Coordinates of C-alpha atoms and ligand atoms in Angstrom, one line a residue:
M1 CA -23.5 7.7 -0.7
D2 CA -21.8 5.8 -3.5
G3 CA -18.4 6.2 -1.8
A4 CA -14.9 6.8 -3.1
S5 CA -12.2 4.5 -4.5
Y6 CA -9.0 3.9 -2.7
A7 CA -5.8 2.2 -3.8
I8 CA -4.3 0.5 -0.8
A9 CA -0.8 -1.1 -0.7
L10 CA -0.3 -4.1 1.4
G11 CA 3.1 -5.5 2.6
S12 CA 4.4 -8.2 4.9
N13 CA 7.7 -9.9 5.5
R14 CA 7.0 -11.8 8.8
R15 CA 4.9 -14.7 9.7
T16 CA 1.9 -13.9 11.8
R17 CA -0.8 -16.0 13.4
Y18 CA -2.4 -16.1 10.0
G19 CA 0.7 -17.8 8.5
S20 CA 3.2 -16.7 5.9
P21 CA 3.4 -13.1 4.6
R22 CA 1.3 -14.2 1.7
A23 CA -1.4 -15.8 3.9
T24 CA -1.3 -12.7 6.1
L25 CA -2.0 -10.4 3.1
N26 CA -5.0 -12.6 2.2
A27 CA -6.3 -12.5 5.7
A28 CA -5.9 -8.7 5.7
L29 CA -7.8 -8.4 2.4
A30 CA -10.7 -10.4 3.9
M31 CA -10.8 -8.1 6.9
L32 CA -10.6 -4.9 4.8
G33 CA -14.1 -5.0 3.3
G34 CA -15.2 -3.2 0.2
V35 CA -12.4 -4.8 -1.8
E36 CA -13.3 -4.6 -5.5
R37 CA -10.1 -5.8 -7.2
V38 CA -6.7 -7.2 -6.0
S39 CA -3.5 -7.4 -7.8
P40 CA -1.5 -10.7 -7.8
I41 CA 0.6 -11.0 -4.6
I42 CA 4.2 -10.6 -5.6
E43 CA 7.4 -11.4 -3.7
T44 CA 9.8 -8.4 -3.7
P45 CA 13.4 -7.8 -2.5
P46 CA 13.4 -5.6 0.6
L47 CA 13.9 -1.9 0.2
G48 CA 15.9 -0.6 3.2
P49 CA 17.7 -2.6 5.9
S50 CA 15.5 -5.6 6.2
R51 CA 16.9 -8.9 4.9
R52 CA 13.7 -10.7 4.3
R53 CA 11.7 -10.6 1.1
F54 CA 8.3 -9.0 1.2
A55 CA 4.9 -10.1 0.0
N56 CA 3.3 -7.1 -1.6
A57 CA 0.0 -6.4 -3.3
V58 CA -2.4 -3.5 -4.1
A59 CA -6.2 -3.6 -3.6
L60 CA -8.8 -1.2 -5.0
V61 CA -11.3 -0.6 -2.2
R62 CA -14.6 1.2 -2.3
S63 CA -15.5 3.1 0.9
D64 CA -17.5 6.1 2.0
E65 CA -15.0 6.9 4.8
T66 CA -12.8 9.9 4.6
P67 CA -9.1 9.2 4.2
D68 CA -8.5 9.9 7.9
A69 CA -11.4 7.5 9.0
L70 CA -10.0 4.8 6.7
L71 CA -6.5 5.3 8.1
T72 CA -7.9 4.8 11.6
R73 CA -9.4 1.5 10.5
L74 CA -6.2 0.4 8.7
K75 CA -4.1 1.1 11.8
A76 CA -6.5 -1.1 13.9
I77 CA -6.1 -3.9 11.4
E78 CA -2.3 -3.6 11.4
R79 CA -2.4 -3.7 15.2
D80 CA -4.5 -6.8 15.2
F81 CA -1.8 -8.5 13.0
G82 CA 0.8 -7.7 15.6
R83 CA 2.8 -4.9 14.1
R84 CA 5.1 -3.4 16.7
A85 CA 5.1 0.4 17.0
G86 CA 8.3 2.3 16.4
R87 CA 10.0 0.0 14.0
R88 CA 9.8 2.1 11.0
W89 CA 12.0 0.1 8.6
G90 CA 12.2 -3.2 10.4
E91 CA 10.4 -6.4 9.9
R92 CA 6.7 -5.9 9.1
A93 CA 3.9 -8.2 10.1
L94 CA 1.6 -6.1 8.1
D95 CA 1.7 -2.7 6.4
L96 CA -1.4 -1.0 5.0
D97 CA -0.8 2.2 3.1
I98 CA -3.4 4.5 1.5
V99 CA -1.7 5.3 -1.9
L100 CA -4.5 7.0 -3.9
W101 CA -8.0 8.3 -3.4
S102 CA -10.5 9.1 -6.1
G103 CA -11.1 12.4 -4.4
G104 CA -7.6 13.6 -5.3
A105 CA -5.2 15.0 -2.8
W106 CA -5.7 14.9 1.0
A107 CA -3.5 16.4 3.7
S108 CA -4.2 16.2 7.4
S109 CA -1.9 16.1 10.5
R110 CA -1.8 12.3 10.2
L111 CA -2.0 11.5 6.5
T112 CA -0.9 12.7 3.1
V113 CA -2.6 11.2 0.0
P114 CA -1.2 10.4 -2.5
H115 CA 1.4 8.5 -0.4
R116 CA 4.6 10.5 -0.5
A117 CA 6.9 7.8 -1.7
F118 CA 4.8 5.6 -4.0
R119 CA 6.2 7.1 -7.2
E120 CA 9.6 5.6 -6.4
R121 CA 8.4 2.2 -5.3
R122 CA 8.2 -0.6 -7.9
F123 CA 6.4 -2.9 -5.4
V124 CA 3.5 -0.4 -5.3
L125 CA 3.6 0.9 -8.9
G126 CA 3.9 -2.5 -10.5
P127 CA 0.7 -3.9 -9.1
L128 CA -1.0 -0.5 -9.4
A129 CA -0.2 -0.2 -13.1
V130 CA -1.9 -3.6 -13.6
L131 CA -5.0 -2.7 -11.7
A132 CA -5.4 1.0 -12.7
P133 CA -3.0 1.9 -15.6
G134 CA -4.9 5.0 -16.4
W135 CA -5.4 6.4 -12.9
R136 CA -3.8 9.8 -12.9
D137 CA -1.6 10.9 -10.0
P138 CA -3.3 14.3 -9.0
I139 CA 0.1 15.8 -8.1
S140 CA 2.3 14.9 -11.1
R141 CA -0.6 14.4 -13.5
R142 CA 1.0 11.2 -14.7
T143 CA -0.8 7.9 -15.1
M144 CA 0.3 4.9 -13.1
R145 CA 1.6 3.4 -16.4
Q146 CA 3.7 6.5 -17.0
L147 CA 5.0 6.5 -13.4
L148 CA 6.0 2.9 -13.7
A149 CA 7.8 3.4 -17.0
R150 CA 9.9 6.2 -15.4
L151 CA 11.3 4.0 -12.7
A152 CA 14.9 3.0 -13.0
P153 CA 14.9 -0.7 -13.8
Y154 CA 16.9 -1.8 -10.7
R155 CA 14.7 -0.1 -8.1
A156 CA 12.8 -2.4 -5.7
Ligands
LIG201 N1 10.0 -4.8 -1.0 C1 9.5 -4.1 0.0 N2 10.4 -3.4 0.8 C2 9.9 -2.7 1.9 C3 8.5 -2.7 2.1 C4 7.6 -3.4 1.3 O1 6.4 -3.4 1.5 N3 8.2 -4.1 0.2 N4 8.0 -1.9 3.2 C5 8.9 -1.3 4.0 C6 8.4 -0.6 5.2 O2 7.3 0.2 4.9 C7 10.3 -1.3 3.8 N5 10.7 -2.0 2.7

């Protein structure tokens, strides 16, 4: 099977055993496998209560896994990087989110794709609009370029 494309958002704002948040994202990318393209890693102001800036990036990944199977693997990678459970908006060693899937929309008890909040997040849409400007959100039918253009200029 040729597999599907996924857009995966990466974020970190804590040092890990791999080093800085930026080094941590690079280590995670190496671990992901199937990575076809990666946006530049950008430094972004924290959205939410955290005080520390994030390193963020988006990768396009080819995989023949279902979204749920990929999620299981992403969670294992996050755990390996020392993310602590139960700190939803705290400091993040590593966050890996499935944002888009070439198969369209997916909903299971564990996972909704497209990611519910990505349309409001500049640190996701900015890199995505560079990597895949014409990818159409299957829910709103808007392209990544259009979704980015709709964001208020001050949103993180
Ligand atoms: N800039 C930025 N802010 C955040 C991020 C993130 O990746 N980047 N992730 C969060 C928890 O998911 C909370 N806030």
